[in-house]
């Protein structure tokens, strides 16, 4: 079913361990991503036949695949772990999509590998559904992310707090090289491997740098800029990744590894959902600083190739790293501007944007609904009333709406055009935790229709859809999800 064209498998043996997937006892297809299959030029019907189910569940290795578990290290919650690697996933191979882009086909939950440590190599259905829905939601929002092509039940139990149905998820990414992959070789003083890896990343992901006189510092600069832009996008929609360890930072600069991730409902800058983030290291508002910090080991591993003169190499890398905060601010302000319906840059806009968030916070209001409420074509007074539908105290918004309105009047744009622009940047639907939970609960009862419906609505998050009113709403008190789990 796949026309594999593998390049990572041609790198030296120390980059990975060749593994075979675990044999599932009774594989069954439960989720297929029709749109992604089309993008990859795959026949979606083939996902249901024997060969397709066998390939996507790990029952049989398809022709042309070269399954391997990638080696990598990482800083987990700030603690250095010299050998992590794919402990419950494997790279089946690479294919070229309809746009000519090389994509990795990864199986997750496919059994133990030499990197499994104490883990069982398995994934249960709940985290597979969470990954499927949340990654589709990010994709719908235009945020770079790995995606899920299919989920197969394995027919085997996975033991966590209790026995759950096991699953294998097929993850598609633009590459699975991580900051932790660089750290793995740098820590072993394997400069040759770091250089090979950097060259691999450049030729596969950033070919425009091949001709550069200084490709490695350019690579670092490019990654710093792209990473800052990615995090700005997360921040603009209230997305909390939850496990921003360096092994979860992709050199393809896409959101990867959906563990205890969550979208915030009520805006709270210090919000943490992850059950294992006891110190709040990966809380919402710390994400830009953590992303900055995560680039440091990458810069350090590239030093020997940035310049022959070590001092100069350090200076160049430091300058590149120091550009992160400003780059992030610019990227965030650019998005915030559009979310507030502003076309030109004016002094004071930054304050206007942060005052809006201050008002949302003070009112204890839902972030997504607050942005969407100011995105209507309605006059100001009606907008203010609209806030009453989801928050008790309108006070914090009144002053802000007045200031905002005065600012809007300084631009000659008709309110309909502005409203349309804002609705293209302020989603109506996000992957709300309680909805994801509902989809998982129903799937555990054998009903996957909610998963499909939710993913479908979230694929067009800016467009109001008939019958989907409930998906735009905050959770009721008893539906609120307070904590999310890795599921490992
Ligand atoms: P993550 O928190 O998903 O980024 O995983 C961190 C590390 O733990 C990676 O090396 C994973 O492959 C590994 N890991 C996570 N869950 C399991 C599991 N159930 N079995 C084996 N390894 C795992
Ligand atoms: Mg990971």
mmCIF file of N, CA, C and O and ligand atoms in Angstrom, residues 72 76 84-88 115-117 119-122 160 243 247-248 257 488, ligand 1:
data_model
loop_
_atom_site.group_PDB
_atom_site.id
_atom_site.type_symbol
_atom_site.label_atom_id
_atom_site.label_comp_id
_atom_site.label_asym_id
_atom_site.label_seq_id
_atom_site.Cartn_x
_atom_site.Cartn_y
_atom_site.Cartn_z
ATOM 1 N N UNK A 72 17.624 8.425 20.427
ATOM 2 C CA UNK A 72 17.738 9.823 20.841
ATOM 3 C C UNK A 72 17.862 9.897 22.360
ATOM 4 O O UNK A 72 17.629 8.909 23.066
ATOM 5 N N UNK A 76 14.449 15.613 30.204
ATOM 6 C CA UNK A 76 13.061 15.412 30.606
ATOM 7 C C UNK A 76 12.838 16.184 31.898
ATOM 8 O O UNK A 76 13.485 15.897 32.900
ATOM 9 N N UNK A 84 17.163 7.700 25.385
ATOM 10 C CA UNK A 84 15.706 7.503 25.396
ATOM 11 C C UNK A 84 15.351 6.630 24.188
ATOM 12 O O UNK A 84 15.290 5.427 24.285
ATOM 13 N N UNK A 85 15.223 7.240 23.040
ATOM 14 C CA UNK A 85 14.926 6.480 21.826
ATOM 15 C C UNK A 85 13.459 6.093 21.756
ATOM 16 O O UNK A 85 12.700 6.258 22.707
ATOM 17 N N UNK A 86 13.048 5.589 20.589
ATOM 18 C CA UNK A 86 11.659 5.146 20.409
ATOM 19 C C UNK A 86 11.432 3.897 21.245
ATOM 20 O O UNK A 86 11.891 2.814 20.894
ATOM 21 N N UNK A 87 10.673 4.068 22.327
ATOM 22 C CA UNK A 87 10.443 2.931 23.221
ATOM 23 C C UNK A 87 9.145 2.211 22.923
ATOM 24 O O UNK A 87 8.905 1.103 23.390
ATOM 25 N N UNK A 88 8.266 2.877 22.183
ATOM 26 C CA UNK A 88 7.001 2.206 21.836
ATOM 27 C C UNK A 88 6.552 2.623 20.438
ATOM 28 O O UNK A 88 5.364 2.681 20.138
ATOM 29 N N UNK A 115 14.927 0.390 23.204
ATOM 30 C CA UNK A 115 14.869 1.637 23.978
ATOM 31 C C UNK A 115 13.697 1.667 24.967
ATOM 32 O O UNK A 115 13.413 2.712 25.549
ATOM 33 N N UNK A 116 13.034 0.552 25.149
ATOM 34 C CA UNK A 116 11.794 0.582 25.941
ATOM 35 C C UNK A 116 12.011 0.783 27.431
ATOM 36 O O UNK A 116 11.064 1.104 28.154
ATOM 37 N N UNK A 117 13.221 0.543 27.914
ATOM 38 C CA UNK A 117 13.485 0.623 29.369
ATOM 39 C C UNK A 117 12.414 -0.186 30.121
ATOM 40 O O UNK A 117 12.174 -1.319 29.776
ATOM 41 N N UNK A 119 9.223 0.301 30.062
ATOM 42 C CA UNK A 119 7.908 0.402 29.422
ATOM 43 C C UNK A 119 7.498 -0.871 28.704
ATOM 44 O O UNK A 119 8.329 -1.719 28.389
ATOM 45 N N UNK A 120 6.197 -0.973 28.436
ATOM 46 C CA UNK A 120 5.685 -2.181 27.773
ATOM 47 C C UNK A 120 5.596 -2.030 26.261
ATOM 48 O O UNK A 120 5.174 -2.951 25.556
ATOM 49 N N UNK A 121 5.955 -0.837 25.755
ATOM 50 C CA UNK A 121 5.928 -0.627 24.306
ATOM 51 C C UNK A 121 4.527 -0.428 23.738
ATOM 52 O O UNK A 121 4.334 -0.400 22.528
ATOM 53 N N UNK A 122 3.554 -0.291 24.620
ATOM 54 C CA UNK A 122 2.168 -0.270 24.130
ATOM 55 C C UNK A 122 1.482 1.083 24.314
ATOM 56 O O UNK A 122 1.927 1.930 25.070
ATOM 57 N N UNK A 160 -2.999 -0.218 32.458
ATOM 58 C CA UNK A 160 -2.619 1.044 33.094
ATOM 59 C C UNK A 160 -3.275 1.041 34.480
ATOM 60 O O UNK A 160 -3.011 0.117 35.236
ATOM 61 N N UNK A 243 4.378 18.382 27.741
ATOM 62 C CA UNK A 243 5.654 17.669 27.968
ATOM 63 C C UNK A 243 6.706 18.215 27.013
ATOM 64 O O UNK A 243 7.182 17.525 26.101
ATOM 65 N N UNK A 247 13.322 15.853 23.802
ATOM 66 C CA UNK A 247 13.060 14.738 22.868
ATOM 67 C C UNK A 247 11.719 14.919 22.174
ATOM 68 O O UNK A 247 11.402 14.181 21.240
ATOM 69 N N UNK A 248 10.945 15.906 22.612
ATOM 70 C CA UNK A 248 9.666 16.177 21.958
ATOM 71 C C UNK A 248 9.711 17.468 21.150
ATOM 72 O O UNK A 248 8.682 18.081 20.884
ATOM 73 N N UNK A 257 4.202 14.608 19.684
ATOM 74 C CA UNK A 257 4.042 13.897 20.938
ATOM 75 C C UNK A 257 2.903 14.466 21.770
ATOM 76 O O UNK A 257 3.069 15.385 22.557
ATOM 77 N N UNK A 488 1.185 6.628 29.185
ATOM 78 C CA UNK A 488 2.231 5.652 28.871
ATOM 79 C C UNK A 488 2.187 4.475 29.826
ATOM 80 O O UNK A 488 2.606 4.321 30.775
HETATM 81 P P1 LIG B 1 7.136 10.650 25.830
HETATM 82 O O1 LIG B 1 6.777 11.104 27.199
HETATM 83 O O2 LIG B 1 5.980 10.045 25.088
HETATM 84 O O3 LIG B 1 7.860 11.672 25.059
HETATM 85 O O4 LIG B 1 8.139 9.436 26.037
HETATM 86 C C1 LIG B 1 9.405 9.566 26.596
HETATM 87 C C2 LIG B 1 10.190 8.313 26.353
HETATM 88 O O5 LIG B 1 9.540 7.196 26.956
HETATM 89 C C3 LIG B 1 10.365 7.943 24.888
HETATM 90 O O6 LIG B 1 11.603 7.331 24.771
HETATM 91 C C4 LIG B 1 9.264 6.961 24.668
HETATM 92 O O7 LIG B 1 9.503 6.109 23.583
HETATM 93 C C5 LIG B 1 9.258 6.216 25.969
HETATM 94 N N1 LIG B 1 7.974 5.597 26.278
HETATM 95 C C6 LIG B 1 6.809 6.217 26.540
HETATM 96 N N2 LIG B 1 5.844 5.317 26.795
HETATM 97 C C7 LIG B 1 6.387 4.089 26.671
HETATM 98 C C8 LIG B 1 5.909 2.752 26.802
HETATM 99 N N3 LIG B 1 4.644 2.478 27.118
HETATM 100 N N4 LIG B 1 6.781 1.755 26.580
HETATM 101 C C9 LIG B 1 8.067 2.004 26.272
HETATM 102 N N5 LIG B 1 8.586 3.219 26.140
HETATM 103 C C10 LIG B 1 7.767 4.262 26.333
#
